[in-house]
Short mmCIF file of C-alpha atoms and ligand atoms in Angstrom, two decimals:
data_model
loop_
_atom_site.label_atom_id
_atom_site.label_comp_id
_atom_site.label_asym_id
_atom_site.label_seq_id
_atom_site.Cartn_x
_atom_site.Cartn_y
_atom_site.Cartn_z
CA MET R 1 -65.71 35.30 -61.82
CA THR R 2 -63.02 35.17 -59.29
CA THR R 3 -63.93 34.67 -55.72
CA SER R 4 -62.58 37.03 -53.32
CA THR R 5 -60.24 35.25 -51.25
CA PRO R 6 -58.50 37.91 -49.12
CA ASP R 7 -56.80 35.45 -46.58
CA ARG R 8 -54.95 33.99 -49.60
CA LEU R 9 -51.61 35.54 -50.29
CA LEU R 10 -48.87 34.81 -52.82
CA ILE R 11 -45.35 36.39 -52.26
CA ARG R 12 -43.70 35.87 -55.53
CA ASP R 13 -39.94 35.77 -56.43
CA ALA R 14 -38.56 36.57 -53.07
CA HIS R 15 -34.81 35.62 -51.91
CA VAL R 16 -36.22 33.40 -49.06
CA PHE R 17 -34.04 32.59 -45.69
CA ALA R 18 -36.25 29.90 -44.18
CA ALA R 19 -34.74 29.70 -40.80
CA ASP R 20 -35.42 26.01 -41.09
CA ASP R 21 -33.47 22.92 -39.49
CA ALA R 22 -31.84 22.66 -42.97
CA GLY R 23 -30.57 26.08 -43.30
CA THR R 24 -32.74 26.33 -46.57
CA GLN R 25 -32.12 29.35 -48.57
CA TRP R 26 -33.54 30.26 -51.92
CA PRO R 27 -32.41 33.05 -54.47
CA CYS R 28 -36.08 33.02 -55.95
CA ALA R 29 -39.03 31.56 -54.50
CA ASP R 30 -42.66 31.86 -53.75
CA ILE R 31 -44.59 31.71 -50.57
CA LEU R 32 -48.39 30.77 -50.60
CA ILE R 33 -50.33 31.86 -47.36
CA GLU R 34 -53.87 30.45 -46.51
CA ALA R 35 -55.86 31.33 -43.46
CA GLY R 36 -52.76 32.79 -41.64
CA ARG R 37 -50.36 29.76 -42.21
CA ILE R 38 -47.70 28.84 -44.94
CA ALA R 39 -49.59 26.63 -47.40
CA ALA R 40 -46.53 26.06 -49.69
CA ILE R 41 -42.90 27.37 -50.38
CA GLY R 42 -40.52 27.03 -53.02
CA PRO R 43 -39.29 27.85 -56.27
CA GLY R 44 -41.79 28.41 -59.07
CA LEU R 45 -44.88 27.28 -56.95
CA ALA R 46 -47.79 26.29 -59.34
CA VAL R 47 -50.60 27.94 -57.54
CA GLU R 48 -54.26 26.97 -58.54
CA GLY R 49 -57.52 28.97 -57.56
CA PRO R 50 -58.00 32.51 -56.62
CA ILE R 51 -55.55 34.59 -54.76
CA GLY R 52 -56.44 37.54 -52.77
CA ARG R 53 -53.26 39.29 -53.37
CA VAL R 54 -49.90 38.81 -55.29
CA ILE R 55 -46.90 40.34 -53.70
CA GLU R 56 -44.39 40.79 -56.11
CA ALA R 57 -41.12 40.53 -54.21
CA LYS R 58 -38.37 40.36 -56.61
CA GLY R 59 -35.21 42.08 -55.03
CA MET R 60 -36.72 41.37 -51.63
CA LEU R 61 -35.55 38.98 -48.81
CA ALA R 62 -38.34 37.18 -47.00
CA ILE R 63 -37.51 36.11 -43.42
CA PRO R 64 -39.50 34.98 -40.47
CA GLY R 65 -40.97 37.65 -38.49
CA LEU R 66 -38.60 38.58 -35.67
CA ILE R 67 -39.36 37.43 -32.00
CA ASN R 68 -38.77 39.73 -29.13
CA ALA R 69 -38.92 37.28 -26.37
CA HIS R 70 -38.61 39.73 -23.48
CA PHE R 71 -40.15 43.08 -23.17
CA HIS R 72 -42.21 45.58 -20.86
CA SER R 73 -44.50 47.57 -22.71
CA PRO R 74 -45.19 50.02 -19.55
CA GLY R 75 -41.40 51.42 -20.30
CA ASN R 76 -42.98 52.65 -23.86
CA LEU R 77 -43.71 56.14 -22.90
CA MET R 78 -40.01 56.42 -20.94
CA ARG R 79 -37.44 56.25 -23.71
CA GLY R 80 -34.75 58.59 -23.06
CA MET R 81 -35.86 59.50 -19.49
CA LEU R 82 -33.01 58.08 -17.65
CA ASP R 83 -29.33 57.90 -17.76
CA GLY R 84 -27.61 54.50 -17.36
CA LEU R 85 -28.19 53.44 -13.63
CA PRO R 86 -27.45 50.22 -11.56
CA LEU R 87 -30.61 48.11 -11.84
CA GLU R 88 -31.75 48.75 -8.43
CA ILE R 89 -31.58 52.44 -8.51
CA PHE R 90 -33.06 52.45 -12.10
CA MET R 91 -36.10 50.78 -10.74
CA LEU R 92 -36.57 53.21 -8.27
CA TYR R 93 -37.60 55.55 -10.93
CA GLU R 94 -39.10 52.80 -13.47
CA VAL R 95 -41.64 51.52 -11.11
CA PRO R 96 -41.49 54.14 -8.15
CA PRO R 97 -42.15 51.93 -4.94
CA LEU R 98 -44.63 54.96 -3.45
CA ALA R 99 -46.60 55.71 -6.77
CA ALA R 100 -50.17 56.46 -6.95
CA GLY R 101 -52.55 54.98 -9.05
CA VAL R 102 -53.19 56.52 -12.74
CA PRO R 103 -56.10 55.67 -14.87
CA VAL R 104 -54.83 52.82 -16.87
CA GLY R 105 -57.26 51.60 -19.56
CA HIS R 106 -56.73 53.80 -22.24
CA LEU R 107 -53.13 54.77 -21.25
CA ASN R 108 -52.11 51.26 -21.53
CA TYR R 109 -53.67 50.82 -24.93
CA VAL R 110 -52.00 53.76 -26.37
CA ARG R 111 -48.92 53.20 -24.68
CA THR R 112 -48.87 49.43 -25.73
CA LEU R 113 -49.48 50.47 -29.61
CA LEU R 114 -46.75 52.79 -29.55
CA GLY R 115 -44.23 50.02 -29.07
CA ALA R 116 -46.08 47.51 -31.26
CA ALA R 117 -46.38 49.85 -33.98
CA GLU R 118 -42.47 50.39 -33.91
CA MET R 119 -41.78 46.70 -33.67
CA LEU R 120 -44.34 46.06 -36.84
CA ARG R 121 -41.96 48.57 -38.70
CA LEU R 122 -38.97 46.63 -37.80
CA GLY R 123 -40.23 43.37 -38.94
CA ILE R 124 -40.83 42.27 -35.32
CA THR R 125 -44.14 39.96 -35.50
CA SER R 126 -43.97 38.41 -32.00
CA VAL R 127 -43.46 39.51 -28.35
CA MET R 128 -43.48 38.38 -24.92
CA ASP R 129 -44.86 41.41 -23.04
CA ASP R 130 -43.92 41.23 -19.22
CA ALA R 131 -46.11 43.95 -18.34
CA PHE R 132 -46.06 45.50 -14.93
CA HIS R 133 -48.69 47.86 -13.45
CA VAL R 134 -47.75 50.72 -11.01
CA PRO R 135 -48.91 50.68 -8.39
CA VAL R 136 -51.30 47.50 -8.72
CA ALA R 137 -52.65 45.40 -11.47
CA SER R 138 -56.35 45.75 -12.62
CA ALA R 139 -58.42 43.81 -15.47
CA GLU R 140 -58.71 47.23 -16.94
CA GLY R 141 -55.07 47.50 -17.19
CA ILE R 142 -54.40 44.12 -18.62
CA ASP R 143 -57.33 44.60 -21.05
CA GLY R 144 -55.85 47.71 -22.40
CA ILE R 145 -52.65 46.08 -23.22
CA ALA R 146 -54.29 43.03 -24.66
CA ARG R 147 -56.59 44.92 -26.86
CA ALA R 148 -53.68 46.88 -28.45
CA TYR R 149 -51.80 43.92 -29.62
CA ARG R 150 -55.19 42.35 -30.68
CA ASP R 151 -56.14 45.72 -32.87
CA ILE R 152 -52.80 46.47 -34.46
CA GLY R 153 -52.35 42.64 -35.72
CA MET R 154 -49.52 41.81 -33.76
CA ARG R 155 -48.59 38.18 -32.32
CA ALA R 156 -47.93 38.67 -28.31
CA ARG R 157 -48.00 36.82 -25.01
CA LEU R 158 -49.00 38.84 -22.20
CA ALA R 159 -48.07 38.30 -18.47
CA ILE R 160 -48.65 40.30 -15.40
CA ASP R 161 -45.40 41.37 -13.76
CA GLN R 162 -46.62 42.26 -10.44
CA PRO R 163 -44.46 42.01 -7.23
CA ASN R 164 -46.43 41.61 -3.97
CA VAL R 165 -44.00 41.89 -1.10
CA VAL R 166 -42.95 44.98 0.68
CA GLU R 167 -40.57 47.01 -1.56
CA TYR R 168 -37.49 46.55 1.20
CA GLU R 169 -37.99 42.90 1.41
CA LYS R 170 -36.94 42.61 -2.31
CA TYR R 171 -33.46 43.58 -1.45
CA PRO R 172 -30.51 42.76 0.79
CA PHE R 173 -29.49 45.57 3.52
CA LEU R 174 -32.08 47.93 2.54
CA HIS R 175 -34.40 47.48 5.52
CA ASP R 176 -31.53 48.68 7.83
CA LEU R 177 -30.63 51.70 5.66
CA LEU R 178 -34.18 53.34 5.67
CA THR R 179 -35.58 55.52 8.36
CA PRO R 180 -38.44 54.20 10.41
CA ALA R 181 -40.54 56.86 8.40
CA MET R 182 -39.54 55.54 5.14
CA ARG R 183 -40.16 51.80 6.08
CA ALA R 184 -43.83 52.66 7.37
CA ALA R 185 -44.37 54.40 3.98
CA MET R 186 -43.44 51.23 2.17
CA GLU R 187 -45.30 49.08 4.35
CA SER R 188 -48.72 50.89 3.44
CA ALA R 189 -47.95 51.50 0.09
CA PRO R 190 -50.66 49.27 -2.08
CA ARG R 191 -49.92 45.61 -2.41
CA GLN R 192 -52.10 42.98 -3.98
CA THR R 193 -52.82 39.48 -2.05
CA ASP R 194 -52.10 36.09 -3.72
CA GLU R 195 -55.40 35.68 -4.24
CA GLU R 196 -56.21 39.03 -6.19
CA LEU R 197 -53.41 38.38 -8.36
CA LEU R 198 -54.45 34.89 -9.32
CA ALA R 199 -57.93 36.23 -10.05
CA LEU R 200 -56.28 38.56 -12.61
CA TYR R 201 -54.33 35.86 -13.85
CA ALA R 202 -57.91 33.77 -14.19
CA HIS R 203 -59.36 36.89 -16.03
CA LEU R 204 -56.32 36.95 -18.35
CA VAL R 205 -56.19 33.30 -19.29
CA SER R 206 -59.99 33.12 -19.64
CA THR R 207 -60.54 36.51 -21.61
CA TRP R 208 -57.26 36.71 -23.51
CA ASP R 209 -55.64 33.21 -24.16
CA GLY R 210 -56.37 32.43 -27.75
CA ALA R 211 -58.15 35.90 -28.64
CA GLY R 212 -57.42 37.63 -31.87
CA ASP R 213 -57.64 34.16 -33.86
CA GLY R 214 -54.84 32.79 -31.57
CA ARG R 215 -52.36 35.63 -31.85
CA ILE R 216 -52.82 36.70 -28.30
CA GLY R 217 -51.79 34.06 -25.49
CA ALA R 218 -51.26 34.48 -21.86
CA ALA R 219 -47.78 33.90 -19.86
CA LEU R 220 -47.14 34.04 -16.17
CA SER R 221 -44.69 36.38 -14.38
CA CYS R 222 -43.56 36.67 -10.82
CA SER R 223 -41.37 39.42 -11.99
CA ALA R 224 -38.66 37.86 -9.94
CA PRO R 225 -38.74 34.97 -7.19
CA GLN R 226 -37.48 37.40 -4.35
CA ARG R 227 -40.27 39.92 -5.35
CA VAL R 228 -43.35 37.78 -4.63
CA THR R 229 -44.72 35.44 -1.75
CA LEU R 230 -43.86 32.00 -2.04
CA PRO R 231 -47.62 30.87 -2.38
CA TYR R 232 -48.00 33.40 -5.22
CA PHE R 233 -44.79 31.95 -7.03
CA VAL R 234 -45.99 28.45 -6.64
CA GLY R 235 -49.40 29.19 -7.83
CA LEU R 236 -47.88 30.58 -10.93
CA SER R 237 -45.99 27.64 -11.38
CA GLU R 238 -48.79 25.52 -11.06
CA LEU R 239 -50.91 27.81 -13.59
CA SER R 240 -47.94 27.57 -16.02
CA GLU R 241 -48.37 23.65 -15.84
CA ARG R 242 -51.99 23.51 -16.11
CA HIS R 243 -52.14 25.79 -19.08
CA ASP R 244 -48.48 24.86 -20.53
CA LEU R 245 -47.89 28.65 -20.57
CA PRO R 246 -44.39 30.20 -20.39
CA PHE R 247 -43.41 31.48 -16.80
CA ASN R 248 -41.24 34.58 -16.60
CA CYS R 249 -38.59 35.17 -13.97
CA HIS R 250 -35.86 37.72 -13.85
CA ILE R 251 -32.65 35.86 -12.28
CA LEU R 252 -29.71 37.10 -11.38
CA GLU R 253 -29.76 40.12 -13.38
CA SER R 254 -27.38 42.06 -11.28
CA LYS R 255 -24.67 41.20 -8.82
CA LEU R 256 -26.57 42.72 -6.16
CA GLN R 257 -29.25 39.79 -6.59
CA ARG R 258 -26.28 37.57 -6.49
CA VAL R 259 -25.69 38.95 -2.95
CA LEU R 260 -29.45 38.75 -2.19
CA GLY R 261 -29.47 35.12 -2.72
CA GLU R 262 -26.56 34.49 -0.26
CA GLU R 263 -28.29 36.89 2.42
CA LYS R 264 -32.00 35.73 2.15
CA TYR R 265 -31.99 31.95 0.82
CA GLY R 266 -28.11 31.07 1.48
CA ARG R 267 -27.69 30.12 -2.05
CA SER R 268 -28.14 31.21 -5.70
CA LEU R 269 -31.50 32.18 -6.77
CA VAL R 270 -31.33 29.62 -9.63
CA ARG R 271 -30.60 27.04 -6.95
CA TYR R 272 -33.47 28.38 -4.88
CA VAL R 273 -36.13 28.07 -7.43
CA HIS R 274 -34.72 24.62 -8.47
CA ASP R 275 -34.75 23.61 -4.82
CA LEU R 276 -38.18 24.46 -4.63
CA GLY R 277 -39.10 22.29 -7.71
CA HIS R 278 -40.26 24.98 -10.18
CA LEU R 279 -37.34 25.30 -12.52
CA ASP R 280 -38.61 23.70 -15.66
CA ALA R 281 -38.91 23.85 -19.30
CA ARG R 282 -41.85 26.43 -19.32
CA MET R 283 -39.52 28.84 -17.58
CA VAL R 284 -38.14 31.85 -19.20
CA VAL R 285 -35.16 32.82 -17.12
CA ILE R 286 -34.61 36.41 -17.86
CA HIS R 287 -30.84 38.17 -17.97
CA ALA R 288 -28.91 35.19 -16.09
CA ILE R 289 -25.71 37.24 -15.72
CA TRP R 290 -24.54 36.39 -12.20
CA ILE R 291 -24.87 32.78 -12.43
CA ASP R 292 -22.19 30.26 -11.70
CA GLU R 293 -21.22 26.96 -13.16
CA ASP R 294 -23.75 25.15 -10.71
CA ASP R 295 -26.53 27.54 -11.97
CA MET R 296 -25.41 26.59 -15.48
CA ALA R 297 -26.05 22.84 -14.99
CA LEU R 298 -29.15 23.17 -13.37
CA LEU R 299 -30.57 25.54 -16.14
CA ALA R 300 -29.60 23.04 -18.68
CA ARG R 301 -30.98 20.05 -16.82
CA SER R 302 -34.39 22.10 -16.42
CA GLY R 303 -34.66 22.80 -20.11
CA ALA R 304 -35.59 26.47 -19.43
CA THR R 305 -34.78 29.16 -21.86
CA VAL R 306 -32.70 31.92 -20.97
CA ALA R 307 -33.79 35.61 -22.37
CA HIS R 308 -30.64 37.54 -23.33
CA ASN R 309 -31.13 41.39 -23.54
CA PRO R 310 -27.63 42.63 -24.04
CA LEU R 311 -28.39 46.24 -24.79
CA CYS R 312 -30.47 46.34 -21.57
CA ASN R 313 -27.67 44.91 -19.66
CA LEU R 314 -25.23 47.43 -21.16
CA ARG R 315 -27.36 50.41 -20.35
CA LEU R 316 -27.78 49.33 -16.37
CA GLY R 317 -24.12 48.23 -16.40
CA SER R 318 -25.43 44.91 -15.15
CA GLY R 319 -22.65 42.73 -16.85
CA VAL R 320 -22.27 40.47 -19.45
CA MET R 321 -23.95 37.17 -19.70
CA PRO R 322 -22.00 34.14 -19.90
CA PHE R 323 -23.02 33.42 -23.47
CA ARG R 324 -20.63 30.52 -24.52
CA ALA R 325 -20.62 28.74 -21.14
CA LEU R 326 -24.62 28.70 -21.11
CA ALA R 327 -24.91 27.64 -24.88
CA ASP R 328 -22.09 24.94 -24.24
CA ALA R 329 -23.99 23.78 -21.40
CA GLY R 330 -27.13 23.22 -23.54
CA VAL R 331 -29.03 26.36 -22.41
CA PRO R 332 -31.46 27.53 -25.11
CA ILE R 333 -30.72 31.20 -25.69
CA ALA R 334 -33.57 33.73 -26.92
CA LEU R 335 -33.11 37.53 -27.71
CA GLY R 336 -35.08 40.54 -26.14
CA THR R 337 -35.22 44.45 -26.04
CA ASP R 338 -36.56 44.40 -22.53
CA GLU R 339 -37.90 47.71 -22.32
CA ALA R 340 -37.87 51.35 -24.12
CA THR R 341 -36.39 52.74 -20.95
CA VAL R 342 -33.28 50.42 -21.08
CA ASP R 343 -33.20 49.85 -24.83
CA ASP R 344 -34.65 53.20 -25.86
CA THR R 345 -35.65 52.03 -29.44
CA VAL R 346 -37.53 49.03 -29.22
CA ASN R 347 -35.45 47.73 -32.03
CA LEU R 348 -34.48 44.27 -31.87
CA TRP R 349 -32.03 44.66 -34.64
CA GLY R 350 -29.81 46.55 -32.37
CA VAL R 351 -30.06 43.60 -29.76
CA ILE R 352 -29.05 41.11 -32.47
CA LYS R 353 -25.89 43.14 -33.51
CA GLN R 354 -25.11 43.40 -30.02
CA ALA R 355 -25.50 39.78 -29.17
CA GLY R 356 -22.93 39.21 -31.83
CA LEU R 357 -20.16 41.57 -30.60
CA VAL R 358 -20.48 41.83 -26.72
CA HIS R 359 -19.25 38.36 -26.12
CA THR R 360 -15.94 39.09 -27.52
CA LEU R 361 -15.15 40.73 -24.33
CA SER R 362 -15.55 37.56 -22.32
CA ASP R 363 -13.47 35.08 -24.06
CA ASP R 364 -9.73 35.30 -25.45
CA GLU R 365 -10.37 32.23 -27.80
CA TYR R 366 -12.12 33.66 -30.70
CA GLU R 367 -13.21 30.28 -31.93
CA ARG R 368 -15.66 30.55 -29.21
CA TRP R 369 -17.33 33.78 -29.99
CA PRO R 370 -20.71 33.51 -31.27
CA ALA R 371 -21.14 33.63 -35.14
CA ALA R 372 -24.16 35.14 -36.88
CA PRO R 373 -25.84 31.70 -37.45
CA GLU R 374 -25.80 30.89 -33.81
CA ILE R 375 -27.40 34.54 -33.06
CA LEU R 376 -29.92 33.97 -35.58
CA SER R 377 -30.70 30.65 -33.91
CA CYS R 378 -31.24 32.51 -30.56
CA LEU R 379 -33.68 35.04 -32.33
CA TRP R 380 -35.86 32.76 -34.09
CA ARG R 381 -35.43 29.14 -32.37
CA GLY R 382 -34.76 30.45 -29.05
CA GLY R 383 -37.61 32.81 -29.36
CA ALA R 384 -40.13 30.59 -30.40
CA ARG R 385 -39.03 28.23 -27.59
CA ALA R 386 -39.25 30.75 -25.08
CA LEU R 387 -43.00 31.85 -26.20
CA ARG R 388 -43.90 28.20 -26.49
CA TRP R 389 -45.21 28.70 -29.91
CA PRO R 390 -43.24 26.22 -32.01
CA ASP R 391 -44.99 27.49 -35.20
CA ILE R 392 -43.02 30.56 -35.34
CA GLY R 393 -39.50 31.73 -36.33
CA HIS R 394 -39.47 29.77 -39.63
CA LEU R 395 -40.71 29.64 -43.02
CA THR R 396 -41.97 26.08 -43.30
CA VAL R 397 -44.98 24.50 -44.85
CA GLY R 398 -47.66 24.64 -42.10
CA ALA R 399 -45.82 27.45 -39.99
CA LYS R 400 -47.71 30.85 -39.00
CA ALA R 401 -47.41 33.22 -42.01
CA ASP R 402 -45.34 35.92 -39.90
CA ILE R 403 -42.90 37.26 -42.55
CA ALA R 404 -40.73 40.37 -42.92
CA LEU R 405 -39.84 41.25 -46.40
CA LEU R 406 -36.40 43.38 -46.57
CA ASP R 407 -35.25 45.36 -49.62
CA LEU R 408 -31.93 43.78 -50.95
CA ASP R 409 -31.26 47.11 -52.73
CA THR R 410 -29.96 48.59 -49.56
CA TYR R 411 -26.59 49.36 -48.29
CA ALA R 412 -27.19 46.74 -45.51
CA PHE R 413 -27.03 44.11 -48.46
CA THR R 414 -24.66 45.64 -50.93
CA PRO R 415 -22.90 43.85 -52.30
CA LEU R 416 -24.43 40.65 -50.56
CA ASN R 417 -21.38 38.68 -49.33
CA ASP R 418 -23.04 36.64 -46.44
CA LEU R 419 -26.69 36.99 -45.90
CA ARG R 420 -26.57 35.81 -42.22
CA ARG R 421 -23.72 38.05 -41.44
CA GLN R 422 -25.29 41.04 -42.94
CA LEU R 423 -28.62 40.15 -41.14
CA VAL R 424 -26.66 40.36 -37.84
CA TYR R 425 -24.20 42.94 -38.17
CA CYS R 426 -25.35 45.50 -41.27
CA GLU R 427 -29.13 45.67 -41.04
CA SER R 428 -30.66 48.23 -38.62
CA GLY R 429 -34.27 47.31 -39.33
CA SER R 430 -34.33 50.37 -42.10
CA SER R 431 -34.23 47.68 -45.12
CA VAL R 432 -37.82 46.28 -43.89
CA ARG R 433 -40.50 47.17 -46.67
CA MET R 434 -43.43 44.96 -45.81
CA THR R 435 -44.36 43.04 -42.14
CA ILE R 436 -47.11 40.19 -42.70
CA ALA R 437 -48.26 38.70 -39.17
CA ALA R 438 -50.53 35.89 -39.22
CA GLY R 439 -51.09 36.15 -43.14
CA ARG R 440 -51.97 39.66 -42.81
CA VAL R 441 -49.88 42.74 -44.30
CA VAL R 442 -49.54 44.86 -41.25
CA PHE R 443 -46.77 47.02 -42.46
CA GLU R 444 -46.28 48.24 -46.21
CA ASP R 445 -45.22 51.36 -47.93
CA GLY R 446 -43.86 53.06 -44.87
CA ARG R 447 -47.11 52.66 -42.84
CA VAL R 448 -48.52 50.36 -40.43
CA THR R 449 -51.93 49.39 -42.00
CA THR R 450 -54.01 48.72 -38.79
CA ILE R 451 -54.00 52.10 -37.42
CA ASP R 452 -53.18 55.87 -37.83
CA GLU R 453 -49.87 56.15 -36.44
CA ALA R 454 -49.68 60.04 -36.54
CA ALA R 455 -52.78 60.22 -34.38
CA LEU R 456 -51.45 57.70 -32.15
CA ARG R 457 -48.09 59.61 -31.67
CA ALA R 458 -50.04 62.95 -31.18
CA GLU R 459 -52.32 60.87 -28.30
CA ALA R 460 -49.19 59.37 -26.68
CA ARG R 461 -47.62 63.07 -26.40
CA ALA R 462 -50.74 64.40 -24.94
CA LEU R 463 -51.07 61.45 -22.63
CA MET R 464 -47.65 61.64 -21.61
CA ALA R 465 -47.86 65.46 -20.24
CA GLY R 466 -50.63 64.27 -17.54
CA TYR R 467 -48.76 60.89 -16.89
CA ARG R 468 -45.54 62.69 -16.15
CA GLN R 469 -47.70 64.87 -13.71
CA SER R 470 -49.22 61.93 -12.00
CA LEU R 471 -45.80 60.19 -11.54
CA GLY R 472 -44.11 63.65 -9.98
CA PRO R 473 -44.82 62.89 -6.41
CA ALA R 474 -43.46 59.36 -6.66
CA LEU R 475 -40.51 60.48 -8.53
CA GLU R 476 -39.82 63.03 -5.84
CA GLU R 477 -40.05 60.20 -3.13
CA ALA R 478 -37.76 58.22 -5.08
CA ARG R 479 -35.21 60.94 -5.08
CA ARG R 480 -35.50 60.99 -1.34
CA LEU R 481 -34.86 57.15 -1.24
CA GLU R 482 -31.97 57.18 -3.50
CA PRO R 483 -29.25 57.48 -1.04
CA ALA R 484 -30.31 54.68 0.93
CA TYR R 485 -30.42 52.56 -2.37
CA ARG R 486 -27.10 53.87 -3.27
CA ALA R 487 -25.66 52.52 -0.02
CA MET R 488 -27.28 49.16 -0.76
CA VAL R 489 -25.86 48.77 -4.05
CA ALA R 490 -22.19 49.91 -2.96
CA ARG R 491 -22.22 47.26 -0.26
CA ALA R 492 -23.40 44.59 -2.58
CA HIS R 493 -20.94 45.49 -5.18
CA ALA R 494 -18.05 45.59 -2.72
CA ARG R 495 -18.47 41.96 -1.89
CA ASP R 496 -16.54 39.14 -3.45
CA VAL R 497 -19.16 36.70 -4.95
CA GLY R 498 -16.61 34.57 -6.86
CA LEU R 499 -17.60 35.79 -10.21
CA ARG R 500 -16.55 38.36 -12.73
CA ARG R 501 -19.23 39.60 -15.13
CA ARG R 502 -17.99 43.40 -15.52
CA LEU R 503 -14.70 44.56 -16.73
CA THR R 504 -14.10 46.19 -13.16
CA GLY R 505 -14.76 42.91 -11.51
ZN1 ZN M 601 -37.25 42.65 -17.62
#
């Protein structure tokens, strides 16, 4: 009689790309999975004892599940909603400063599932979700997001991205460009105290860090240093240290933020965070486009990881991150989709390809352009580092069993000339046939196995109707505010900050 061992899986005869330090590739090898981890891997494994399921993978490529190092699930309902806009004007509509509250628990659950399902279909098994809440964060809203990742079977770190200063304090020049009535409206908009937000973090860490058999983890987020009070920023950094959790921080995404640093702190925002004593190896510095040489040296010394989101940066015209200079300085780089409002597909494959292409614009020396292995290293090694989960991003004994199986009998891999280049430049995600997260098959035969996808999409469409209506007045307000923001952006863009990150200077 055979004992049932559903958590023991054998993948047989796959072409394996291990993404390990040695660059191991086997044209034909087996992977034994036990209790969510890789128990053995290599050609012709002799496996004893009962197996829950044997997956015949001849003609398939096994790679580590992809790691999306920067993402905001609240954008999931907003794909295609906006044209390309400069960050500061985009955010007026993304997170309207005068928005009223909407019921969040179920909305957040459905909205998060929508992006998670799309990611699992594409072989993305891990995500850092820097989730924002409009206008205020709540335990119910946080729980909705965390439950979604737990239920669908994805690995996720979840942060609370919640600014808590008055809207005009986040920007240079804006205060003086607004009418007194607009300023008053911003001052009376709902805002949470440091204590309220730290209490929500206590809830997030105690309820969700380590939940779902360790698949769900907490992370910290200040959104950006200029968007929160200083005591709250310090409190977040201390929490990050106490629990050894990633600390997400958008820094120098736009030229305007470079100008803000000069105006408000008399220095670059990277240096500002460094001088506070909180630029460290747990920090995930998101975007880092308008950084200078001094910033790069500080980042390198700190051990922080930079999350690079080239598609989002193009969509918002933010500029091109100095990839080669950062990498040469020794700064680890991870890749992210950012959010469905600015990378409208949640498809990390597009980001991988874009990261492999866009940096040719910044360097005349072709030897300095990133090559495919470097981009893949950002994806897996950089991603694992950003999430502070060293057991993901490689197929080695003891690693988490997060695996994507791709069909090699597709146009992307025909003929097979160079696997790594074809992963970066040819694959769109359409070759993914199976996704395994924490040793469980979560996508196969064209279906996410853990939810009813058709019902999910129908519910998302239905919820969106009400959501759109509830956002209506806030978007109307945003349109009234836009001329002031446009004047602010123009004023910042006119300044010479001594850096060029866009072709127009
Ligand atoms: Zn972001």
